[in-house]
Amino acid sequence: MASAFANQIGNRNFLSPTGFKFTLAKYPKVSFFCNSCKIPEIILEVETQANYLNDIPQPSGKMTFGNLELKFLVDEDLENYMIIHNWITAFGGSGSLEEYGTLITNENGTKDPLKAFSDGSLYVLNSNYGSTAVVKFKDLFPISLSSLDFDSTVTDIQYFTANVTFKYTIYDILGTDNKPLHPFTVT
């Protein structure tokens, strides 16, 4: 006989919005100061099946992922800000061809356009700051970087934060064992 608690959630602790760590494989200096991040939305597109009484919505099999948005503290030397800035300008053509060439060159000196992208990981932490899950983003690249607004009339020092928005191909939510967190099972 099955236990009455078999269908209950095992861990009754709630997820904290402060329990996270983000790493960017290609540029770890940006990761160090990250202070805000979110798991992007995922949308399943719907097709309509025609019916003489009422059209019937059906899943299309195509998904759309929202943008990955990060907020990070800007270091005093602007190093982490300029990493993202230069990454965008190398893609956008306002930098030199040499910058783009550097962006796509691997360690062996071979040109590889995929080198311009980076994987990223958002670690979800529990109440003891241990990792419980990791959201792995594949082929990230930045599409926007916020401005830095200087103002000499400010009376209280508030350190600069910058927002960066990334596109990517897909993300997966995995457990600490690098397997799907809660695999889909048919019941």
C-alpha positions as MATLAB code, in Angstrom:
seq = 'MASAFANQIGNRNFLSPTGFKFTLAKYPKVSFFCNSCKIPEIILEVETQANYLNDIPQPSGKMTFGNLELKFLVDEDLENYMIIHNWITAFGGSGSLEEYGTLITNENGTKDPLKAFSDGSLYVLNSNYGSTAVVKFKDLFPISLSSLDFDSTVTDIQYFTANVTFKYTIYDILGTDNKPLHPFTVT';
ca = [
       0.000    0.000    0.000;
       1.352    3.426   -0.964;
       2.113    5.979    1.717;
      -0.271    8.933    2.078;
       2.763   11.211    1.699;
       4.050    9.688   -1.556;
       2.589   12.535   -3.640;
       3.861   15.311   -1.363;
       6.912   17.508   -1.918;
       9.826   16.146    0.117;
      11.650   19.410    0.866;
       9.338   21.936    2.491;
      11.863   24.805    2.460;
      11.126   27.678    0.104;
      13.467   28.889   -2.632;
      15.169   32.191   -1.787;
      15.616   34.880   -4.466;
      19.084   35.650   -3.056;
      20.309   32.073   -3.448;
      22.088   32.074   -6.811;
      25.456   32.334   -8.490;
      26.045   33.015  -12.190;
      29.135   32.079  -14.168;
      30.009   32.961  -17.733;
      32.527   30.473  -19.143;
      34.257   32.850  -21.576;
      34.397   35.871  -19.243;
      34.458   34.908  -15.554;
      35.194   38.512  -14.439;
      31.616   39.496  -15.318;
      30.289   36.626  -13.206;
      32.038   37.737  -10.039;
      29.909   40.889   -9.592;
      26.543   39.526  -10.776;
      23.811   40.602   -8.338;
      20.592   39.882  -10.252;
      19.543   37.213  -12.723;
      16.387   35.365  -13.689;
      15.505   32.108  -15.368;
      13.920   33.287  -18.631;
      10.390   32.426  -19.627;
       9.733   29.586  -22.022;
       6.750   29.711  -24.374;
       5.308   26.818  -26.341;
       3.799   28.054  -29.573;
       0.284   26.873  -30.392;
      -1.262   25.922  -33.705;
      -4.980   25.898  -34.324;
      -6.709   22.794  -35.597;
      -9.774   23.774  -37.582;
     -13.043   22.268  -36.447;
     -16.556   22.961  -37.691;
     -17.815   23.869  -34.199;
     -14.813   25.339  -32.449;
     -11.121   25.603  -33.400;
      -8.928   23.434  -31.177;
      -5.547   24.667  -29.903;
      -2.700   22.149  -30.304;
       0.958   22.354  -29.248;
       3.138   23.152  -32.266;
       6.350   21.597  -30.989;
       8.180   24.937  -31.348;
       9.411   26.803  -28.278;
      10.497   30.385  -27.781;
      12.907   31.292  -24.996;
      12.966   34.698  -23.335;
      16.141   36.754  -23.052;
      18.648   36.154  -20.281;
      18.988   39.385  -18.318;
      21.748   40.024  -15.790;
      22.527   42.934  -13.538;
      26.090   43.280  -12.298;
      28.109   45.716  -10.215;
      30.614   47.640  -12.338;
      34.171   47.553  -11.057;
      36.099   50.791  -10.594;
      38.337   50.146  -13.608;
      35.306   49.368  -15.847;
      36.924   46.033  -16.678;
      33.779   43.902  -16.483;
      31.696   46.568  -18.265;
      34.215   46.852  -21.102;
      34.343   43.073  -21.572;
      30.637   43.100  -22.470;
      30.970   46.368  -24.410;
      33.810   45.023  -26.546;
      32.011   41.723  -27.060;
      28.991   43.566  -28.481;
      31.053   45.934  -30.661;
      33.093   43.034  -32.087;
      29.810   41.458  -33.235;
      28.267   44.746  -34.339;
      31.001   45.854  -36.681;
      31.797   49.150  -34.964;
      34.995   47.574  -33.725;
      37.758   46.662  -36.109;
      37.975   43.476  -38.137;
      40.916   42.655  -35.889;
      38.598   42.704  -32.835;
      36.211   40.265  -34.499;
      39.155   38.101  -35.552;
      40.354   37.997  -31.947;
      36.836   37.157  -30.759;
      36.601   34.089  -33.008;
      40.175   32.798  -32.685;
      40.676   29.762  -30.466;
      43.730   28.884  -28.364;
      45.461   27.216  -31.358;
      45.112   30.337  -33.533;
      42.385   28.772  -35.677;
      39.407   30.917  -36.679;
      36.185   29.413  -35.334;
      32.990   31.538  -35.468;
      31.481   29.478  -32.595;
      34.273   30.789  -30.339;
      32.421   34.135  -30.264;
      29.701   32.578  -28.097;
      29.900   31.495  -24.481;
      28.061   29.045  -22.295;
      26.762   30.227  -18.945;
      25.466   28.619  -15.782;
      23.015   29.892  -13.189;
      23.472   27.924   -9.961;
      20.387   27.745   -7.746;
      21.409   27.622   -4.097;
      19.531   26.217   -1.116;
      19.177   27.788    2.334;
      22.689   26.514    3.231;
      24.112   28.040    0.022;
      24.724   24.615   -1.485;
      23.886   24.090   -5.147;
      20.577   22.289   -5.753;
      20.243   22.875   -9.493;
      22.038   24.493  -12.384;
      20.487   26.227  -15.395;
      22.890   25.757  -18.308;
      22.668   28.245  -21.177;
      24.159   27.290  -24.541;
      25.778   29.727  -26.994;
      25.168   33.027  -25.203;
      25.932   36.346  -26.858;
      25.102   39.866  -25.620;
      22.578   42.032  -27.462;
      22.365   45.048  -25.149;
      24.296   46.767  -22.381;
      22.834   49.563  -20.292;
      24.266   53.027  -19.968;
      26.203   54.347  -16.974;
      24.658   57.641  -15.856;
      27.132   59.910  -14.058;
      25.637   62.658  -11.890;
      27.644   65.033   -9.696;
      24.515   66.156   -7.794;
      24.020   62.770   -6.088;
      24.475   63.080   -2.322;
      24.601   59.389   -1.384;
      27.022   57.094   -3.148;
      25.235   54.341   -5.021;
      27.612   52.119   -6.915;
      27.002   51.536  -10.591;
      25.163   48.494  -11.801;
      24.813   47.612  -15.452;
      22.209   45.483  -17.187;
      23.182   43.110  -19.947;
      20.782   41.121  -22.116;
      21.792   37.874  -23.805;
      20.336   35.682  -26.524;
      21.152   31.960  -26.550;
      20.071   28.777  -28.289;
      18.624   26.780  -25.374;
      18.780   26.290  -21.650;
      18.445   23.136  -19.561;
      17.683   22.843  -15.859;
      19.847   20.125  -14.380;
      20.507   18.636  -10.964;
      23.894   18.709   -9.271;
      24.624   15.363  -10.967;
      24.293   17.052  -14.417;
      21.145   15.038  -15.181;
      17.641   16.490  -15.704;
      16.418   17.861  -12.369;
      13.069   16.079  -12.427;
      12.854   13.956  -15.582;
       9.525   13.731  -17.351;
       7.740   10.548  -16.443;
       4.418    9.225  -17.629;
       2.027    8.458  -14.786;
];
